[in-house]
Structures are given as structure tokens and as C-alpha cells.
mmCIF file of C-alpha atoms and ligand atoms in Angstrom:
data_model
loop_
_atom_site.group_PDB
_atom_site.id
_atom_site.type_symbol
_atom_site.label_atom_id
_atom_site.label_comp_id
_atom_site.label_asym_id
_atom_site.label_seq_id
_atom_site.Cartn_x
_atom_site.Cartn_y
_atom_site.Cartn_z
ATOM 1 C CA MET K 1 -2.266 -18.780 -46.686
ATOM 2 C CA THR K 2 -4.623 -21.593 -45.723
ATOM 3 C CA LEU K 3 -7.459 -19.961 -43.796
ATOM 4 C CA PRO K 4 -8.085 -21.512 -40.354
ATOM 5 C CA LEU K 5 -11.813 -21.425 -39.568
ATOM 6 C CA ALA K 6 -14.270 -22.649 -36.960
ATOM 7 C CA VAL K 7 -17.796 -23.830 -37.777
ATOM 8 C CA CYS K 8 -20.740 -23.513 -35.361
ATOM 9 C CA VAL K 9 -23.541 -26.033 -35.867
ATOM 10 C CA SER K 10 -26.622 -27.434 -34.172
ATOM 11 C CA GLY K 11 -28.047 -30.115 -36.432
ATOM 12 C CA ARG K 12 -27.690 -31.931 -39.727
ATOM 13 C CA GLY K 13 -24.381 -30.449 -40.870
ATOM 14 C CA SER K 14 -24.795 -30.494 -44.636
ATOM 15 C CA ASN K 15 -23.239 -27.032 -44.997
ATOM 16 C CA LEU K 16 -20.355 -28.164 -42.808
ATOM 17 C CA GLY K 17 -20.091 -31.176 -45.112
ATOM 18 C CA ALA K 18 -19.899 -28.890 -48.156
ATOM 19 C CA ILE K 19 -16.919 -27.082 -46.599
ATOM 20 C CA ILE K 20 -15.226 -30.352 -45.616
ATOM 21 C CA ASP K 21 -15.710 -31.753 -49.132
ATOM 22 C CA ALA K 22 -14.439 -28.581 -50.839
ATOM 23 C CA ILE K 23 -11.300 -28.589 -48.678
ATOM 24 C CA ALA K 24 -10.714 -32.302 -49.342
ATOM 25 C CA ALA K 25 -11.127 -31.752 -53.091
ATOM 26 C CA GLY K 26 -8.638 -28.879 -53.085
ATOM 27 C CA ARG K 27 -11.345 -26.378 -54.099
ATOM 28 C CA LEU K 28 -11.044 -24.396 -50.870
ATOM 29 C CA ASP K 29 -7.808 -23.253 -49.284
ATOM 30 C CA ALA K 30 -8.994 -23.527 -45.681
ATOM 31 C CA ARG K 31 -8.584 -25.709 -42.612
ATOM 32 C CA ILE K 32 -11.271 -26.361 -39.994
ATOM 33 C CA THR K 33 -9.742 -25.845 -36.557
ATOM 34 C CA LEU K 34 -12.894 -26.673 -34.578
ATOM 35 C CA VAL K 35 -16.542 -27.604 -35.018
ATOM 36 C CA VAL K 36 -18.674 -26.411 -32.109
ATOM 37 C CA SER K 37 -22.219 -27.604 -31.537
ATOM 38 C CA SER K 38 -24.973 -26.215 -29.339
ATOM 39 C CA ARG K 39 -26.396 -29.740 -29.102
ATOM 40 C CA ALA K 40 -24.809 -33.010 -28.061
ATOM 41 C CA GLY K 41 -25.641 -35.689 -30.595
ATOM 42 C CA ALA K 42 -26.001 -33.328 -33.549
ATOM 43 C CA PRO K 43 -25.328 -35.294 -36.770
ATOM 44 C CA ALA K 44 -22.907 -32.496 -37.742
ATOM 45 C CA LEU K 45 -20.539 -33.695 -35.006
ATOM 46 C CA GLU K 46 -20.420 -37.133 -36.593
ATOM 47 C CA ARG K 47 -19.731 -35.541 -39.984
ATOM 48 C CA ALA K 48 -16.797 -33.615 -38.454
ATOM 49 C CA SER K 49 -15.403 -36.684 -36.698
ATOM 50 C CA ARG K 50 -15.431 -38.679 -39.939
ATOM 51 C CA ALA K 51 -13.192 -35.981 -41.411
ATOM 52 C CA SER K 52 -10.965 -36.029 -38.284
ATOM 53 C CA VAL K 53 -11.940 -32.455 -37.449
ATOM 54 C CA PRO K 54 -11.831 -31.559 -33.716
ATOM 55 C CA THR K 55 -15.249 -31.044 -32.136
ATOM 56 C CA ALA K 56 -16.627 -29.499 -28.971
ATOM 57 C CA VAL K 57 -20.125 -29.309 -27.518
ATOM 58 C CA HIS K 58 -21.176 -26.162 -25.712
ATOM 59 C CA ALA K 59 -24.751 -27.155 -24.981
ATOM 60 C CA VAL K 60 -27.113 -24.239 -24.710
ATOM 61 C CA THR K 61 -30.218 -23.925 -22.583
ATOM 62 C CA ASN K 62 -31.949 -20.633 -21.861
ATOM 63 C CA ALA K 63 -30.309 -20.625 -18.424
ATOM 64 C CA THR K 64 -26.798 -21.387 -19.653
ATOM 65 C CA ARG K 65 -26.692 -19.602 -23.005
ATOM 66 C CA ALA K 66 -24.437 -16.685 -21.980
ATOM 67 C CA ASP K 67 -21.850 -18.876 -20.234
ATOM 68 C CA ALA K 68 -21.930 -21.562 -22.930
ATOM 69 C CA GLN K 69 -21.415 -19.051 -25.694
ATOM 70 C CA ARG K 70 -18.591 -17.300 -23.849
ATOM 71 C CA ALA K 71 -16.869 -20.673 -23.463
ATOM 72 C CA MET K 72 -17.566 -21.448 -27.117
ATOM 73 C CA ALA K 73 -15.920 -18.210 -28.236
ATOM 74 C CA ARG K 74 -12.898 -18.889 -26.004
ATOM 75 C CA ALA K 75 -12.520 -22.356 -27.542
ATOM 76 C CA ILE K 76 -12.757 -20.876 -31.032
ATOM 77 C CA VAL K 77 -10.070 -18.294 -30.285
ATOM 78 C CA ALA K 78 -7.846 -20.958 -28.692
ATOM 79 C CA SER K 79 -8.210 -23.137 -31.805
ATOM 80 C CA GLY K 80 -6.508 -20.459 -33.873
ATOM 81 C CA ALA K 81 -9.491 -19.766 -36.138
ATOM 82 C CA ARG K 82 -9.400 -16.563 -38.185
ATOM 83 C CA LEU K 83 -13.015 -16.907 -39.377
ATOM 84 C CA VAL K 84 -16.199 -18.242 -37.782
ATOM 85 C CA VAL K 85 -18.890 -19.818 -39.969
ATOM 86 C CA LEU K 86 -22.399 -20.141 -38.540
ATOM 87 C CA ALA K 87 -23.731 -23.147 -40.456
ATOM 88 C CA GLY K 88 -27.103 -23.954 -38.948
ATOM 89 C CA TYR K 89 -26.241 -22.719 -35.443
ATOM 90 C CA ASP K 90 -29.691 -22.362 -33.899
ATOM 91 C CA ARG K 91 -29.199 -19.879 -31.065
ATOM 92 C CA ILE K 92 -28.928 -16.100 -31.022
ATOM 93 C CA LEU K 93 -25.432 -15.088 -29.957
ATOM 94 C CA THR K 94 -25.103 -13.152 -26.701
ATOM 95 C CA ASP K 95 -22.802 -10.187 -26.032
ATOM 96 C CA GLY K 96 -20.277 -12.355 -24.197
ATOM 97 C CA PHE K 97 -19.660 -14.374 -27.350
ATOM 98 C CA TRP K 98 -18.823 -11.251 -29.325
ATOM 99 C CA ASP K 99 -16.671 -9.840 -26.491
ATOM 100 C CA GLU K 100 -14.573 -13.011 -26.298
ATOM 101 C CA LEU K 101 -14.290 -13.362 -30.061
ATOM 102 C CA GLY K 102 -12.838 -9.895 -30.562
ATOM 103 C CA ALA K 103 -12.045 -9.007 -34.170
ATOM 104 C CA ILE K 104 -12.490 -12.483 -35.706
ATOM 105 C CA PRO K 105 -15.063 -12.114 -38.518
ATOM 106 C CA VAL K 106 -18.261 -14.183 -38.466
ATOM 107 C CA ILE K 107 -20.427 -15.206 -41.428
ATOM 108 C CA ASN K 108 -23.832 -16.915 -41.530
ATOM 109 C CA ILE K 109 -25.744 -18.903 -44.145
ATOM 110 C CA HIS K 110 -29.481 -18.232 -44.445
ATOM 111 C CA PRO K 111 -31.959 -20.036 -46.728
ATOM 112 C CA SER K 112 -33.600 -17.012 -48.359
ATOM 113 C CA LEU K 113 -32.689 -13.972 -50.415
ATOM 114 C CA LEU K 114 -32.060 -11.614 -47.511
ATOM 115 C CA PRO K 115 -33.277 -9.125 -46.479
ATOM 116 C CA ALA K 116 -36.431 -10.990 -47.524
ATOM 117 C CA PHE K 117 -37.543 -13.596 -44.985
ATOM 118 C CA GLY K 118 -34.895 -12.793 -42.395
ATOM 119 C CA GLY K 119 -35.591 -13.626 -38.757
ATOM 120 C CA LEU K 120 -37.241 -16.956 -39.613
ATOM 121 C CA ASN K 121 -35.584 -20.343 -39.546
ATOM 122 C CA GLY K 122 -35.980 -23.900 -40.756
ATOM 123 C CA MET K 123 -39.062 -24.785 -42.795
ATOM 124 C CA ARG K 124 -40.737 -21.571 -41.640
ATOM 125 C CA VAL K 125 -38.590 -19.643 -44.124
ATOM 126 C CA HIS K 126 -39.761 -21.708 -47.079
ATOM 127 C CA GLU K 127 -43.398 -21.779 -45.907
ATOM 128 C CA ALA K 128 -43.334 -17.975 -45.728
ATOM 129 C CA VAL K 129 -41.812 -17.714 -49.209
ATOM 130 C CA LEU K 130 -44.559 -19.951 -50.637
ATOM 131 C CA ARG K 131 -47.311 -18.036 -48.801
ATOM 132 C CA SER K 132 -45.961 -14.745 -50.159
ATOM 133 C CA GLY K 133 -46.303 -15.868 -53.765
ATOM 134 C CA ALA K 134 -42.650 -14.941 -54.476
ATOM 135 C CA ARG K 135 -41.415 -16.300 -57.826
ATOM 136 C CA GLU K 136 -37.873 -16.872 -56.590
ATOM 137 C CA SER K 137 -35.965 -17.645 -53.436
ATOM 138 C CA GLY K 138 -32.380 -18.594 -52.730
ATOM 139 C CA ALA K 139 -29.488 -18.610 -50.301
ATOM 140 C CA THR K 140 -27.561 -15.762 -48.705
ATOM 141 C CA VAL K 141 -24.187 -15.692 -46.988
ATOM 142 C CA HIS K 142 -23.733 -12.532 -44.969
ATOM 143 C CA ARG K 143 -21.500 -11.144 -42.283
ATOM 144 C CA ALA K 144 -22.907 -11.521 -38.769
ATOM 145 C CA GLN K 145 -22.350 -9.071 -35.940
ATOM 146 C CA PRO K 146 -23.914 -8.088 -32.615
ATOM 147 C CA GLY K 147 -27.436 -6.742 -33.093
ATOM 148 C CA PRO K 148 -30.281 -7.849 -35.328
ATOM 149 C CA VAL K 149 -30.080 -11.384 -36.730
ATOM 150 C CA ASP K 150 -29.837 -12.095 -40.469
ATOM 151 C CA ASP K 151 -28.395 -8.617 -40.939
ATOM 152 C CA GLY K 152 -24.942 -7.536 -42.068
ATOM 153 C CA GLU K 153 -23.110 -7.166 -45.363
ATOM 154 C CA ILE K 154 -24.251 -9.659 -47.985
ATOM 155 C CA LEU K 155 -21.296 -11.587 -49.418
ATOM 156 C CA VAL K 156 -22.903 -14.104 -51.778
ATOM 157 C CA GLN K 157 -26.448 -14.781 -52.955
ATOM 158 C CA ARG K 158 -27.615 -17.603 -55.213
ATOM 159 C CA ARG K 159 -31.144 -17.649 -56.605
ATOM 160 C CA VAL K 160 -33.587 -20.470 -57.322
ATOM 161 C CA ALA K 161 -36.988 -20.368 -59.014
ATOM 162 C CA VAL K 162 -40.089 -21.157 -56.987
ATOM 163 C CA LEU K 163 -41.857 -23.719 -59.156
ATOM 164 C CA PRO K 164 -45.582 -24.404 -59.492
ATOM 165 C CA GLY K 165 -46.479 -27.246 -57.160
ATOM 166 C CA ASP K 166 -43.537 -26.609 -54.811
ATOM 167 C CA ASP K 167 -44.086 -27.460 -51.183
ATOM 168 C CA ALA K 168 -41.742 -26.275 -48.432
ATOM 169 C CA GLU K 169 -39.684 -29.483 -48.552
ATOM 170 C CA ALA K 170 -39.135 -29.311 -52.320
ATOM 171 C CA LEU K 171 -38.175 -25.640 -52.149
ATOM 172 C CA ALA K 172 -35.888 -26.251 -49.148
ATOM 173 C CA ALA K 173 -34.037 -28.995 -51.027
ATOM 174 C CA ARG K 174 -33.491 -26.775 -54.071
ATOM 175 C CA VAL K 175 -32.293 -23.896 -51.875
ATOM 176 C CA LEU K 176 -30.015 -26.182 -49.835
ATOM 177 C CA ALA K 177 -28.049 -27.192 -52.924
ATOM 178 C CA GLU K 178 -27.402 -23.499 -53.577
ATOM 179 C CA GLU K 179 -26.506 -22.883 -49.917
ATOM 180 C CA HIS K 180 -23.653 -25.330 -50.237
ATOM 181 C CA LEU K 181 -22.291 -23.548 -53.309
ATOM 182 C CA ALA K 182 -22.795 -20.087 -51.832
ATOM 183 C CA LEU K 183 -21.042 -20.957 -48.587
ATOM 184 C CA VAL K 184 -18.000 -22.469 -50.269
ATOM 185 C CA GLU K 185 -17.828 -19.464 -52.602
ATOM 186 C CA ALA K 186 -17.985 -16.990 -49.690
ATOM 187 C CA VAL K 187 -15.371 -18.798 -47.605
ATOM 188 C CA GLY K 188 -13.140 -19.080 -50.658
ATOM 189 C CA ARG K 189 -13.398 -15.374 -51.279
ATOM 190 C CA LEU K 190 -12.510 -14.555 -47.663
ATOM 191 C CA ALA K 191 -9.610 -17.025 -47.794
ATOM 192 C CA ARG K 192 -8.220 -15.306 -50.875
ATOM 193 C CA GLN K 193 -8.610 -11.898 -49.226
ATOM 194 C CA ALA K 194 -6.841 -13.150 -46.101
ATOM 195 C CA ALA K 195 -3.977 -14.350 -48.258
ATOM 196 C CA VAL K 196 -3.171 -10.900 -49.711
HETATM 197 C C1 GRF F 201 -29.504 -24.338 -43.428
HETATM 198 O O1 GRF F 201 -30.694 -24.258 -44.147
HETATM 199 C C2 GRF F 201 -28.969 -22.963 -43.108
HETATM 200 O O2 GRF F 201 -29.244 -22.021 -44.103
HETATM 201 C C3 GRF F 201 -29.718 -22.607 -41.855
HETATM 202 O O3 GRF F 201 -29.778 -23.816 -41.137
HETATM 203 C C4 GRF F 201 -29.718 -24.918 -42.043
HETATM 204 C C5 GRF F 201 -28.594 -25.796 -41.621
HETATM 205 O O4 GRF F 201 -28.512 -26.956 -42.407
HETATM 206 N N1 GRF F 201 -29.091 -21.521 -41.154
HETATM 207 P P1 GRF F 201 -27.267 -27.925 -42.253
HETATM 208 O O5 GRF F 201 -27.147 -28.291 -40.781
HETATM 209 O O6 GRF F 201 -26.058 -27.201 -42.752
HETATM 210 O O7 GRF F 201 -27.593 -29.122 -43.098
#
């Protein structure tokens, strides 16, 4: 069965693009029912539109987060999604989101080898890896649930070496390439499980 999924984004949308490309190439038996963004004008929305994927903006401010995320979850359920992918969604999810979503599973992509360097985001992850002197980093796809962020069962990890002379940008670029592979692999695995 082709797995219907929703993708939550806030920015660039390269992980969304990896899913779109894998579906288009026949490497992933999935269908994106909805792309939801926390920010109007996120480049990810443009990426979705180019692939004729439906989009919605549920803009989040500190004052509106609970209502916006409740509405976002309702839209996801109404779209028929059976999986939610957090692909660079930049806000912590409130209880109302989880209540509305019910039993639909949620996965998240994080640019480190969790549990190491969880709870950080963006370049801060890679800066912390470099400061720590770690010899490797990587990408993790894990299940997300109410409670602590960057927690939950790890589904896929892909490793990269930290190279002498790396700065945060160089390391981020090397990790990002692995994120794309890890995310497609994880969604593919869940799609195959949903099919049996
Ligand atoms: C990625 O590094 C992802 O791991 C993190 O946010 C970033 C999103 O990048 N959660 P993009 O929008 O998919 O290009």
C-alpha cells in the first residue's frame, strides 16, 4: 500500500525534497498528502508546490502556538496521512497537537548521532560536535512523542567522520547528505511495515 504521509517544515526543505525526489523516482512507495509549515514564505513550501503537493501554513508565535498546532494536527488528520514526518519543523509540539493526532505515528530527523547532541538545533548542533572533539557525527531518524525532544526509538542512523579542518558549515553539509538518505530509508521501512 502506498503510504500517505504529511511533512511538517519551517525552512529550507531539503529533507522534504529528498522525500519528493525518492517518490518521483519510484524509490519510495509513499504519497505526500500535505506539507505544513510553521512559517509563511518558507522555501519548503515552494519546493512542495513545484511537486504539486498541497500545502498549508499554520504560523506559530509564542501566543498562538497551541491553537496553531491543534489546527495543524486537524489538517493532517483530514488529509488522510498515516505518518507525520518532522523535517526541520522548528517548534516544540504542544499537547493539543498530540491529542488531535491520535495514534498517527510521528518521526523526526536530527543532525547528530542521538542521544548525543540532542536538544540543540541548526548550526549549534555542529558547533557543539566540533567543540567536543568527537571524531564522528551523523544523522538520526527517530520516533517522536509527547515529552522530551529528540527522544524516542531510533529508526535509522548514518555516520560521517569529523575531518581535520572542519568548520560547522562543512560538517553540516556532510551530515545533511546523510540526513536525506536516512530519512528516505526510515520512511521506506515504515511504508513496507504498513503494507504487511
Ligand atoms: C535538518 O538539519 C534537520 O535535521 C533539522 O532541521 C534541518 C532541516 O533542513 N531538524 P531542511 O529544511 O530539511 O533542509
